[in-house]
mmCIF file with all atom_site columns, C-alpha atoms in Angstrom:
data_model
loop_
_atom_site.group_PDB
_atom_site.id
_atom_site.type_symbol
_atom_site.label_atom_id
_atom_site.label_alt_id
_atom_site.label_comp_id
_atom_site.label_asym_id
_atom_site.label_entity_id
_atom_site.label_seq_id
_atom_site.pdbx_PDB_ins_code
_atom_site.Cartn_x
_atom_site.Cartn_y
_atom_site.Cartn_z
_atom_site.occupancy
_atom_site.B_iso_or_equiv
_atom_site.pdbx_formal_charge
_atom_site.auth_seq_id
_atom_site.auth_comp_id
_atom_site.auth_asym_id
_atom_site.auth_atom_id
_atom_site.pdbx_PDB_model_num
ATOM 1   C CA . MET X 1 1   ? -0.434  12.525  -28.074 1.00 0.00 ? 1   MET X CA 1
ATOM 2   C CA . ASN X 1 2   ? 3.066   11.000  -28.264 1.00 0.00 ? 2   ASN X CA 1
ATOM 3   C CA . ARG X 1 3   ? 3.960   7.589   -26.897 1.00 0.00 ? 3   ARG X CA 1
ATOM 4   C CA . ILE X 1 4   ? 5.945   8.857   -24.086 1.00 0.00 ? 4   ILE X CA 1
ATOM 5   C CA . LEU X 1 5   ? 2.988   10.823  -22.670 1.00 0.00 ? 5   LEU X CA 1
ATOM 6   C CA . LEU X 1 6   ? 0.596   7.979   -23.411 1.00 0.00 ? 6   LEU X CA 1
ATOM 7   C CA . VAL X 1 7   ? 2.833   5.632   -20.996 1.00 0.00 ? 7   VAL X CA 1
ATOM 8   C CA . PHE X 1 8   ? 3.086   8.522   -18.409 1.00 0.00 ? 8   PHE X CA 1
ATOM 9   C CA . VAL X 1 9   ? -0.867  8.709   -18.544 1.00 0.00 ? 9   VAL X CA 1
ATOM 10  C CA . GLY X 1 10  ? -1.192  5.029   -18.101 1.00 0.00 ? 10  GLY X CA 1
ATOM 11  C CA . PHE X 1 11  ? 1.199   4.824   -14.948 1.00 0.00 ? 11  PHE X CA 1
ATOM 12  C CA . ASP X 1 12  ? -0.388  8.016   -13.636 1.00 0.00 ? 12  ASP X CA 1
ATOM 13  C CA . ILE X 1 13  ? -3.695  6.180   -13.626 1.00 0.00 ? 13  ILE X CA 1
ATOM 14  C CA . ALA X 1 14  ? -2.335  3.375   -12.162 1.00 0.00 ? 14  ALA X CA 1
ATOM 15  C CA . PHE X 1 15  ? -1.006  5.426   -9.665  1.00 0.00 ? 15  PHE X CA 1
ATOM 16  C CA . LEU X 1 16  ? -4.312  6.987   -8.687  1.00 0.00 ? 16  LEU X CA 1
ATOM 17  C CA . LEU X 1 17  ? -5.631  3.372   -8.361  1.00 0.00 ? 17  LEU X CA 1
ATOM 18  C CA . CYS X 1 18  ? -3.027  2.778   -5.788  1.00 0.00 ? 18  CYS X CA 1
ATOM 19  C CA . ALA X 1 19  ? -3.951  5.848   -3.960  1.00 0.00 ? 19  ALA X CA 1
ATOM 20  C CA . VAL X 1 20  ? -7.396  4.753   -3.768  1.00 0.00 ? 20  VAL X CA 1
ATOM 21  C CA . LEU X 1 21  ? -6.322  1.329   -2.397  1.00 0.00 ? 21  LEU X CA 1
ATOM 22  C CA . HIS X 1 22  ? -4.306  3.348   0.206   1.00 0.00 ? 22  HIS X CA 1
ATOM 23  C CA . LEU X 1 23  ? -7.515  4.819   1.260   1.00 0.00 ? 23  LEU X CA 1
ATOM 24  C CA . LEU X 1 24  ? -9.999  2.057   1.094   1.00 0.00 ? 24  LEU X CA 1
ATOM 25  C CA . ILE X 1 25  ? -7.977  -0.645  2.905   1.00 0.00 ? 25  ILE X CA 1
ATOM 26  C CA . PRO X 1 26  ? -7.855  1.423   6.259   1.00 0.00 ? 26  PRO X CA 1
ATOM 27  C CA . LEU X 1 27  ? -11.583 2.534   5.814   1.00 0.00 ? 27  LEU X CA 1
ATOM 28  C CA . TYR X 1 28  ? -12.624 -0.968  5.124   1.00 0.00 ? 28  TYR X CA 1
ATOM 29  C CA . THR X 1 29  ? -10.714 -2.474  8.036   1.00 0.00 ? 29  THR X CA 1
ATOM 30  C CA . ARG X 1 30  ? -12.148 0.105   10.330  1.00 0.00 ? 30  ARG X CA 1
ATOM 31  C CA . ALA X 1 31  ? -15.543 -0.310  9.277   1.00 0.00 ? 31  ALA X CA 1
ATOM 32  C CA . SER X 1 32  ? -15.451 -3.987  9.398   1.00 0.00 ? 32  SER X CA 1
ATOM 33  C CA . VAL X 1 33  ? -13.865 -4.316  12.670  1.00 0.00 ? 33  VAL X CA 1
ATOM 34  C CA . PRO X 1 34  ? -17.287 -4.035  14.760  1.00 0.00 ? 34  PRO X CA 1
ATOM 35  C CA . THR X 1 35  ? -18.659 -6.706  12.517  1.00 0.00 ? 35  THR X CA 1
ATOM 36  C CA . SER X 1 36  ? -16.020 -9.202  12.974  1.00 0.00 ? 36  SER X CA 1
ATOM 37  C CA . ASN X 1 37  ? -17.012 -12.658 12.444  1.00 0.00 ? 37  ASN X CA 1
ATOM 38  C CA . VAL X 1 38  ? -15.064 -16.065 12.355  1.00 0.00 ? 38  VAL X CA 1
ATOM 39  C CA . SER X 1 39  ? -14.544 -15.674 8.446   1.00 0.00 ? 39  SER X CA 1
ATOM 40  C CA . ASN X 1 40  ? -12.737 -12.155 8.832   1.00 0.00 ? 40  ASN X CA 1
ATOM 41  C CA . VAL X 1 41  ? -11.684 -11.666 12.555  1.00 0.00 ? 41  VAL X CA 1
ATOM 42  C CA . ALA X 1 42  ? -7.989  -12.784 11.806  1.00 0.00 ? 42  ALA X CA 1
ATOM 43  C CA . SER X 1 43  ? -7.623  -10.642 8.841   1.00 0.00 ? 43  SER X CA 1
ATOM 44  C CA . ASN X 1 44  ? -9.142  -7.566  10.609  1.00 0.00 ? 44  ASN X CA 1
ATOM 45  C CA . LEU X 1 45  ? -7.102  -8.430  13.663  1.00 0.00 ? 45  LEU X CA 1
ATOM 46  C CA . LEU X 1 46  ? -3.915  -8.283  11.519  1.00 0.00 ? 46  LEU X CA 1
ATOM 47  C CA . LEU X 1 47  ? -4.649  -5.238  9.262   1.00 0.00 ? 47  LEU X CA 1
ATOM 48  C CA . GLY X 1 48  ? -5.850  -3.324  12.412  1.00 0.00 ? 48  GLY X CA 1
ATOM 49  C CA . HIS X 1 49  ? -2.470  -3.545  13.585  1.00 0.00 ? 49  HIS X CA 1
ATOM 50  C CA . CYS X 1 50  ? -0.631  -2.451  10.472  1.00 0.00 ? 50  CYS X CA 1
ATOM 51  C CA . PRO X 1 51  ? -0.017  1.187   9.941   1.00 0.00 ? 51  PRO X CA 1
ATOM 52  C CA . LEU X 1 52  ? -3.568  2.419   8.592   1.00 0.00 ? 52  LEU X CA 1
ATOM 53  C CA . THR X 1 53  ? -3.271  6.100   9.636   1.00 0.00 ? 53  THR X CA 1
ATOM 54  C CA . ALA X 1 54  ? 0.140   6.237   7.926   1.00 0.00 ? 54  ALA X CA 1
ATOM 55  C CA . SER X 1 55  ? -1.424  4.635   4.646   1.00 0.00 ? 55  SER X CA 1
ATOM 56  C CA . GLU X 1 56  ? -4.410  7.355   4.669   1.00 0.00 ? 56  GLU X CA 1
ATOM 57  C CA . ILE X 1 57  ? -1.937  10.005  4.968   1.00 0.00 ? 57  ILE X CA 1
ATOM 58  C CA . ASN X 1 58  ? 0.167   8.628   2.049   1.00 0.00 ? 58  ASN X CA 1
ATOM 59  C CA . SER X 1 59  ? -3.033  8.587   0.112   1.00 0.00 ? 59  SER X CA 1
ATOM 60  C CA . ILE X 1 60  ? -3.454  12.098  0.501   1.00 0.00 ? 60  ILE X CA 1
ATOM 61  C CA . ILE X 1 61  ? 0.117   12.721  -0.638  1.00 0.00 ? 61  ILE X CA 1
ATOM 62  C CA . MET X 1 62  ? -0.666  10.467  -3.811  1.00 0.00 ? 62  MET X CA 1
ATOM 63  C CA . PHE X 1 63  ? -3.918  12.215  -4.540  1.00 0.00 ? 63  PHE X CA 1
ATOM 64  C CA . ALA X 1 64  ? -2.166  15.581  -4.422  1.00 0.00 ? 64  ALA X CA 1
ATOM 65  C CA . THR X 1 65  ? 0.493   14.408  -6.577  1.00 0.00 ? 65  THR X CA 1
ATOM 66  C CA . PHE X 1 66  ? -1.864  13.017  -9.193  1.00 0.00 ? 66  PHE X CA 1
ATOM 67  C CA . LEU X 1 67  ? -3.586  16.557  -9.360  1.00 0.00 ? 67  LEU X CA 1
ATOM 68  C CA . LEU X 1 68  ? -0.375  18.014  -9.975  1.00 0.00 ? 68  LEU X CA 1
ATOM 69  C CA . SER X 1 69  ? 0.120   15.750  -12.971 1.00 0.00 ? 69  SER X CA 1
ATOM 70  C CA . ILE X 1 70  ? -3.067  17.063  -14.768 1.00 0.00 ? 70  ILE X CA 1
ATOM 71  C CA . PRO X 1 71  ? -1.912  20.284  -15.946 1.00 0.00 ? 71  PRO X CA 1
ATOM 72  C CA . SER X 1 72  ? 1.413   18.625  -16.974 1.00 0.00 ? 72  SER X CA 1
ATOM 73  C CA . ILE X 1 73  ? -0.548  16.443  -19.388 1.00 0.00 ? 73  ILE X CA 1
ATOM 74  C CA . PHE X 1 74  ? -2.469  19.370  -20.935 1.00 0.00 ? 74  PHE X CA 1
ATOM 75  C CA . MET X 1 75  ? 0.190   21.813  -20.777 1.00 0.00 ? 75  MET X CA 1
ATOM 76  C CA . LYS X 1 76  ? 2.701   20.115  -23.081 1.00 0.00 ? 76  LYS X CA 1
ATOM 77  C CA . ARG X 1 77  ? 5.351   22.622  -22.928 1.00 0.00 ? 77  ARG X CA 1
ATOM 78  C CA . ASN X 1 78  ? 5.391   22.973  -19.105 1.00 0.00 ? 78  ASN X CA 1
ATOM 79  C CA . ARG X 1 79  ? 7.733   21.290  -16.905 1.00 0.00 ? 79  ARG X CA 1
ATOM 80  C CA . VAL X 1 80  ? 6.942   22.981  -13.772 1.00 0.00 ? 80  VAL X CA 1
ATOM 81  C CA . PHE X 1 81  ? 4.087   21.057  -12.847 1.00 0.00 ? 81  PHE X CA 1
ATOM 82  C CA . LEU X 1 82  ? 5.894   17.715  -14.039 1.00 0.00 ? 82  LEU X CA 1
ATOM 83  C CA . HIS X 1 83  ? 8.966   18.431  -11.643 1.00 0.00 ? 83  HIS X CA 1
ATOM 84  C CA . LEU X 1 84  ? 6.464   19.160  -8.604  1.00 0.00 ? 84  LEU X CA 1
ATOM 85  C CA . HIS X 1 85  ? 4.607   15.737  -9.716  1.00 0.00 ? 85  HIS X CA 1
ATOM 86  C CA . ILE X 1 86  ? 7.929   14.056  -9.704  1.00 0.00 ? 86  ILE X CA 1
ATOM 87  C CA . VAL X 1 87  ? 8.703   15.336  -6.285  1.00 0.00 ? 87  VAL X CA 1
ATOM 88  C CA . GLY X 1 88  ? 5.353   13.921  -5.019  1.00 0.00 ? 88  GLY X CA 1
ATOM 89  C CA . VAL X 1 89  ? 5.971   10.609  -6.638  1.00 0.00 ? 89  VAL X CA 1
ATOM 90  C CA . ILE X 1 90  ? 9.184   10.351  -4.635  1.00 0.00 ? 90  ILE X CA 1
ATOM 91  C CA . ALA X 1 91  ? 7.838   11.389  -1.611  1.00 0.00 ? 91  ALA X CA 1
ATOM 92  C CA . ALA X 1 92  ? 4.842   8.839   -1.746  1.00 0.00 ? 92  ALA X CA 1
ATOM 93  C CA . ALA X 1 93  ? 7.240   6.220   -2.894  1.00 0.00 ? 93  ALA X CA 1
ATOM 94  C CA . LEU X 1 94  ? 9.339   6.608   0.179   1.00 0.00 ? 94  LEU X CA 1
ATOM 95  C CA . PHE X 1 95  ? 6.153   6.702   2.378   1.00 0.00 ? 95  PHE X CA 1
ATOM 96  C CA . THR X 1 96  ? 5.126   3.497   0.815   1.00 0.00 ? 96  THR X CA 1
ATOM 97  C CA . LEU X 1 97  ? 8.263   1.755   1.033   1.00 0.00 ? 97  LEU X CA 1
ATOM 98  C CA . ALA X 1 98  ? 8.429   2.666   4.793   1.00 0.00 ? 98  ALA X CA 1
ATOM 99  C CA . ILE X 1 99  ? 5.016   1.141   5.298   1.00 0.00 ? 99  ILE X CA 1
ATOM 100 C CA . GLY X 1 100 ? 5.708   -2.035  3.541   1.00 0.00 ? 100 GLY X CA 1
ATOM 101 C CA . VAL X 1 101 ? 9.232   -2.367  5.578   1.00 0.00 ? 101 VAL X CA 1
ATOM 102 C CA . ALA X 1 102 ? 7.597   -1.822  8.767   1.00 0.00 ? 102 ALA X CA 1
ATOM 103 C CA . ILE X 1 103 ? 5.087   -4.730  8.029   1.00 0.00 ? 103 ILE X CA 1
ATOM 104 C CA . TRP X 1 104 ? 7.793   -6.781  6.749   1.00 0.00 ? 104 TRP X CA 1
ATOM 105 C CA . PHE X 1 105 ? 9.607   -6.288  9.853   1.00 0.00 ? 105 PHE X CA 1
ATOM 106 C CA . SER X 1 106 ? 6.599   -7.163  12.032  1.00 0.00 ? 106 SER X CA 1
ATOM 107 C CA . THR X 1 107 ? 6.862   -10.549 10.325  1.00 0.00 ? 107 THR X CA 1
ATOM 108 C CA . LEU X 1 108 ? 10.233  -11.504 11.721  1.00 0.00 ? 108 LEU X CA 1
ATOM 109 C CA . GLN X 1 109 ? 9.041   -11.909 15.332  1.00 0.00 ? 109 GLN X CA 1
ATOM 110 C CA . VAL X 1 110 ? 5.350   -12.527 14.529  1.00 0.00 ? 110 VAL X CA 1
ATOM 111 C CA . HIS X 1 111 ? 4.722   -14.984 17.419  1.00 0.00 ? 111 HIS X CA 1
ATOM 112 C CA . LYS X 1 112 ? 6.247   -12.519 20.040  1.00 0.00 ? 112 LYS X CA 1
ATOM 113 C CA . ASN X 1 113 ? 4.292   -9.512  18.538  1.00 0.00 ? 113 ASN X CA 1
ATOM 114 C CA . LEU X 1 114 ? 0.975   -11.327 18.469  1.00 0.00 ? 114 LEU X CA 1
ATOM 115 C CA . GLY X 1 115 ? 0.985   -12.298 22.221  1.00 0.00 ? 115 GLY X CA 1
ATOM 116 C CA . PRO X 1 116 ? 0.031   -8.762  23.328  1.00 0.00 ? 116 PRO X CA 1
ATOM 117 C CA . VAL X 1 117 ? -2.283  -8.549  20.455  1.00 0.00 ? 117 VAL X CA 1
ATOM 118 C CA . TRP X 1 118 ? -4.026  -11.585 21.630  1.00 0.00 ? 118 TRP X CA 1
ATOM 119 C CA . ASN X 1 119 ? -4.112  -10.581 25.316  1.00 0.00 ? 119 ASN X CA 1
ATOM 120 C CA . ALA X 1 120 ? -5.493  -7.173  24.320  1.00 0.00 ? 120 ALA X CA 1
ATOM 121 C CA . GLN X 1 121 ? -8.526  -8.594  22.715  1.00 0.00 ? 121 GLN X CA 1
ATOM 122 C CA . THR X 1 122 ? -12.115 -9.074  24.162  1.00 0.00 ? 122 THR X CA 1
ATOM 123 C CA . PRO X 1 123 ? -12.957 -12.364 25.240  1.00 0.00 ? 123 PRO X CA 1
ATOM 124 C CA . ALA X 1 124 ? -15.641 -12.210 22.115  1.00 0.00 ? 124 ALA X CA 1
ATOM 125 C CA . ILE X 1 125 ? -12.566 -11.825 19.678  1.00 0.00 ? 125 ILE X CA 1
ATOM 126 C CA . GLN X 1 126 ? -10.466 -14.422 21.398  1.00 0.00 ? 126 GLN X CA 1
ATOM 127 C CA . SER X 1 127 ? -13.433 -16.903 20.907  1.00 0.00 ? 127 SER X CA 1
ATOM 128 C CA . LEU X 1 128 ? -13.698 -16.004 17.265  1.00 0.00 ? 128 LEU X CA 1
ATOM 129 C CA . LEU X 1 129 ? -10.039 -16.545 16.687  1.00 0.00 ? 129 LEU X CA 1
ATOM 130 C CA . GLN X 1 130 ? -10.411 -20.010 18.661  1.00 0.00 ? 130 GLN X CA 1
ATOM 131 C CA . GLN X 1 131 ? -13.243 -21.058 16.510  1.00 0.00 ? 131 GLN X CA 1
ATOM 132 C CA . LYS X 1 132 ? -11.389 -19.858 13.406  1.00 0.00 ? 132 LYS X CA 1
ATOM 133 C CA . PHE X 1 133 ? -8.268  -21.765 13.936  1.00 0.00 ? 133 PHE X CA 1
ATOM 134 C CA . GLN X 1 134 ? -9.805  -24.713 16.077  1.00 0.00 ? 134 GLN X CA 1
ATOM 135 C CA . CYS X 1 135 ? -7.587  -24.077 19.100  1.00 0.00 ? 135 CYS X CA 1
ATOM 136 C CA . CYS X 1 136 ? -7.646  -22.892 22.711  1.00 0.00 ? 136 CYS X CA 1
ATOM 137 C CA . GLY X 1 137 ? -5.862  -19.771 24.428  1.00 0.00 ? 137 GLY X CA 1
ATOM 138 C CA . TYR X 1 138 ? -2.725  -18.345 22.933  1.00 0.00 ? 138 TYR X CA 1
ATOM 139 C CA . THR X 1 139 ? 0.249   -19.908 24.415  1.00 0.00 ? 139 THR X CA 1
ATOM 140 C CA . ASN X 1 140 ? -1.412  -21.931 27.304  1.00 0.00 ? 140 ASN X CA 1
ATOM 141 C CA . PRO X 1 141 ? -4.432  -23.965 26.365  1.00 0.00 ? 141 PRO X CA 1
ATOM 142 C CA . ALA X 1 142 ? -5.390  -23.816 29.930  1.00 0.00 ? 142 ALA X CA 1
ATOM 143 C CA . LEU X 1 143 ? -6.153  -20.206 29.871  1.00 0.00 ? 143 LEU X CA 1
ATOM 144 C CA . PHE X 1 144 ? -8.916  -20.611 27.145  1.00 0.00 ? 144 PHE X CA 1
ATOM 145 C CA . VAL X 1 145 ? -12.264 -18.635 26.440  1.00 0.00 ? 145 VAL X CA 1
ATOM 146 C CA . LYS X 1 146 ? -15.077 -21.020 26.878  1.00 0.00 ? 146 LYS X CA 1
ATOM 147 C CA . ASP X 1 147 ? -17.037 -21.289 23.750  1.00 0.00 ? 147 ASP X CA 1
ATOM 148 C CA . ALA X 1 148 ? -18.321 -24.084 21.356  1.00 0.00 ? 148 ALA X CA 1
ATOM 149 C CA . THR X 1 149 ? -14.886 -25.043 20.390  1.00 0.00 ? 149 THR X CA 1
ATOM 150 C CA . CYS X 1 150 ? -13.269 -24.791 23.593  1.00 0.00 ? 150 CYS X CA 1
ATOM 151 C CA . ILE X 1 151 ? -15.859 -26.442 25.875  1.00 0.00 ? 151 ILE X CA 1
ATOM 152 C CA . ASN X 1 152 ? -13.743 -27.783 28.490  1.00 0.00 ? 152 ASN X CA 1
ATOM 153 C CA . ALA X 1 153 ? -10.139 -28.250 29.696  1.00 0.00 ? 153 ALA X CA 1
ATOM 154 C CA . ALA X 1 154 ? -9.667  -31.662 28.207  1.00 0.00 ? 154 ALA X CA 1
ATOM 155 C CA . THR X 1 155 ? -10.786 -30.208 24.826  1.00 0.00 ? 155 THR X CA 1
ATOM 156 C CA . ALA X 1 156 ? -8.620  -27.335 25.093  1.00 0.00 ? 156 ALA X CA 1
ATOM 157 C CA . ALA X 1 157 ? -5.577  -29.635 25.740  1.00 0.00 ? 157 ALA X CA 1
ATOM 158 C CA . ARG X 1 158 ? -6.398  -31.772 22.778  1.00 0.00 ? 158 ARG X CA 1
ATOM 159 C CA . LEU X 1 159 ? -6.866  -28.764 20.266  1.00 0.00 ? 159 LEU X CA 1
ATOM 160 C CA . GLY X 1 160 ? -3.771  -27.157 21.620  1.00 0.00 ? 160 GLY X CA 1
ATOM 161 C CA . PRO X 1 161 ? -2.626  -23.261 21.802  1.00 0.00 ? 161 PRO X CA 1
ATOM 162 C CA . CYS X 1 162 ? -3.609  -20.751 19.009  1.00 0.00 ? 162 CYS X CA 1
ATOM 163 C CA . SER X 1 163 ? 0.097   -19.297 18.808  1.00 0.00 ? 163 SER X CA 1
ATOM 164 C CA . THR X 1 164 ? 1.069   -21.604 15.888  1.00 0.00 ? 164 THR X CA 1
ATOM 165 C CA . PRO X 1 165 ? -2.041  -21.603 13.638  1.00 0.00 ? 165 PRO X CA 1
ATOM 166 C CA . LEU X 1 166 ? -2.285  -18.081 14.061  1.00 0.00 ? 166 LEU X CA 1
ATOM 167 C CA . GLY X 1 167 ? 1.241   -17.201 13.574  1.00 0.00 ? 167 GLY X CA 1
ATOM 168 C CA . VAL X 1 168 ? 1.314   -19.240 10.294  1.00 0.00 ? 168 VAL X CA 1
ATOM 169 C CA . TYR X 1 169 ? -1.802  -17.293 8.971   1.00 0.00 ? 169 TYR X CA 1
ATOM 170 C CA . ALA X 1 170 ? -0.231  -13.948 10.274  1.00 0.00 ? 170 ALA X CA 1
ATOM 171 C CA . ASN X 1 171 ? 2.916   -14.817 8.337   1.00 0.00 ? 171 ASN X CA 1
ATOM 172 C CA . ARG X 1 172 ? 0.939   -15.701 5.025   1.00 0.00 ? 172 ARG X CA 1
ATOM 173 C CA . PHE X 1 173 ? -1.342  -12.782 5.372   1.00 0.00 ? 173 PHE X CA 1
ATOM 174 C CA . LEU X 1 174 ? 1.204   -10.120 6.241   1.00 0.00 ? 174 LEU X CA 1
ATOM 175 C CA . ASP X 1 175 ? 3.444   -11.486 3.450   1.00 0.00 ? 175 ASP X CA 1
ATOM 176 C CA . ILE X 1 176 ? 0.506   -10.748 0.922   1.00 0.00 ? 176 ILE X CA 1
ATOM 177 C CA . VAL X 1 177 ? 0.190   -7.060  2.470   1.00 0.00 ? 177 VAL X CA 1
ATOM 178 C CA . PHE X 1 178 ? 3.771   -6.119  2.353   1.00 0.00 ? 178 PHE X CA 1
ATOM 179 C CA . THR X 1 179 ? 4.321   -7.519  -0.750  1.00 0.00 ? 179 THR X CA 1
ATOM 180 C CA . THR X 1 180 ? 1.326   -5.489  -2.004  1.00 0.00 ? 180 THR X CA 1
ATOM 181 C CA . PHE X 1 181 ? 2.777   -2.514  -0.678  1.00 0.00 ? 181 PHE X CA 1
ATOM 182 C CA . PHE X 1 182 ? 5.964   -3.044  -2.298  1.00 0.00 ? 182 PHE X CA 1
ATOM 183 C CA . GLY X 1 183 ? 4.125   -3.485  -5.665  1.00 0.00 ? 183 GLY X CA 1
ATOM 184 C CA . PHE X 1 184 ? 2.759   0.076   -5.072  1.00 0.00 ? 184 PHE X CA 1
ATOM 185 C CA . VAL X 1 185 ? 6.471   1.069   -4.938  1.00 0.00 ? 185 VAL X CA 1
ATOM 186 C CA . ALA X 1 186 ? 7.132   -0.514  -8.195  1.00 0.00 ? 186 ALA X CA 1
ATOM 187 C CA . VAL X 1 187 ? 4.252   1.292   -9.741  1.00 0.00 ? 187 VAL X CA 1
ATOM 188 C CA . ASP X 1 188 ? 5.818   4.597   -8.275  1.00 0.00 ? 188 ASP X CA 1
ATOM 189 C CA . MET X 1 189 ? 8.958   3.779   -9.718  1.00 0.00 ? 189 MET X CA 1
ATOM 190 C CA . MET X 1 190 ? 7.515   3.232   -13.443 1.00 0.00 ? 190 MET X CA 1
ATOM 191 C CA . LEU X 1 191 ? 5.772   6.595   -12.994 1.00 0.00 ? 191 LEU X CA 1
ATOM 192 C CA . LEU X 1 192 ? 8.856   8.176   -11.916 1.00 0.00 ? 192 LEU X CA 1
ATOM 193 C CA . LEU X 1 193 ? 10.558  7.037   -14.769 1.00 0.00 ? 193 LEU X CA 1
ATOM 194 C CA . SER X 1 194 ? 8.048   8.002   -17.351 1.00 0.00 ? 194 SER X CA 1
ATOM 195 C CA . ALA X 1 195 ? 7.748   11.301  -15.924 1.00 0.00 ? 195 ALA X CA 1
ATOM 196 C CA . LEU X 1 196 ? 11.621  11.712  -16.136 1.00 0.00 ? 196 LEU X CA 1
ATOM 197 C CA . CYS X 1 197 ? 11.365  10.465  -19.717 1.00 0.00 ? 197 CYS X CA 1
ATOM 198 C CA . LEU X 1 198 ? 8.758   13.092  -20.399 1.00 0.00 ? 198 LEU X CA 1
ATOM 199 C CA . VAL X 1 199 ? 10.676  16.007  -18.760 1.00 0.00 ? 199 VAL X CA 1
ATOM 200 C CA . LYS X 1 200 ? 13.631  15.061  -21.109 1.00 0.00 ? 200 LYS X CA 1
ATOM 201 C CA . ASP X 1 201 ? 11.407  14.817  -24.095 1.00 0.00 ? 201 ASP X CA 1
ATOM 202 C CA . ARG X 1 202 ? 9.888   18.198  -23.584 1.00 0.00 ? 202 ARG X CA 1
ATOM 203 C CA . LYS X 1 203 ? 13.397  19.566  -22.744 1.00 0.00 ? 203 LYS X CA 1
ATOM 204 C CA . GLU X 1 204 ? 14.553  18.211  -26.121 1.00 0.00 ? 204 GLU X CA 1
ATOM 205 C CA . LYS X 1 205 ? 11.543  19.744  -28.067 1.00 0.00 ? 205 LYS X CA 1
ATOM 206 C CA . GLU X 1 206 ? 12.045  22.960  -26.584 1.00 0.00 ? 206 GLU X CA 1
ATOM 207 C CA . ARG X 1 207 ? 15.857  23.023  -27.528 1.00 0.00 ? 207 ARG X CA 1
ATOM 208 C CA . TYR X 1 208 ? 14.901  21.731  -30.926 1.00 0.00 ? 208 TYR X CA 1
ATOM 209 C CA . LYS X 1 209 ? 12.189  24.706  -31.046 1.00 0.00 ? 209 LYS X CA 1
ATOM 210 C CA . LEU X 1 210 ? 14.817  27.283  -29.950 1.00 0.00 ? 210 LEU X CA 1
ATOM 211 C CA . ILE X 1 211 ? 17.433  26.251  -32.488 1.00 0.00 ? 211 ILE X CA 1
ATOM 212 C CA . ASP X 1 212 ? 14.889  26.607  -35.382 1.00 0.00 ? 212 ASP X CA 1
ATOM 213 C CA . GLU X 1 213 ? 13.858  29.771  -34.291 1.00 0.00 ? 213 GLU X CA 1
ATOM 214 C CA . LYS X 1 214 ? 17.324  31.162  -34.473 1.00 0.00 ? 214 LYS X CA 1
ATOM 215 C CA . ARG X 1 215 ? 17.830  29.530  -37.764 1.00 0.00 ? 215 ARG X CA 1
ATOM 216 C CA . GLY X 1 216 ? 14.397  31.160  -39.040 1.00 0.00 ? 216 GLY X CA 1
ATOM 217 C CA . TRP X 1 217 ? 12.678  27.974  -39.572 1.00 0.00 ? 217 TRP X CA 1
ATOM 218 C CA . GLY X 1 218 ? 10.109  28.466  -37.229 1.00 0.00 ? 218 GLY X CA 1
ATOM 219 C CA . SER X 1 219 ? 9.167   26.021  -34.624 1.00 0.00 ? 219 SER X CA 1
ATOM 220 C CA . ILE X 1 220 ? 8.580   22.528  -34.953 1.00 0.00 ? 220 ILE X CA 1
#
């Protein structure tokens, strides 16, 4: 196995791992929402409003793309599967980039976007958020959910609203999320480059083989 093929296989495996993460993140998020607690309520809430379905669809594209690469690894003179694989990698990369950009764009107006999200939550979830960030209500402390943290209006006024601490947390958390997706795109690009190099390598070897056969030297 030549070095170009080894590099291709390495990035192909990394691509497969990215596909697994694309699938596991939405599945884990949806599974953990019913059991939200103080420690994970904010992350679950934020991930729940990310494009999870798009990530799942992208994982299917990525798994299919990976499967296309398997014949190209063992059929060393075949370039058809490699070309199909390259098309799949490009599609997956564009899809992943779109997801990352969508999440990044949501961070530009995070406080505005979180208002409707907060209002859509049940009192139980709002209470968990109040406990996590030690605050009361979203923008108005008077509109709090009574719990162990916000026991009365005086306490709510002292602790203040949750918009600032939740917004800060959301910015930091979503920064990690969209950076992760951009990292997936980087893996896609490295796989794409290695696949193109492999196509070029096989094309050159085929050309040399034809030249040698014409000269009567046999194939290399």
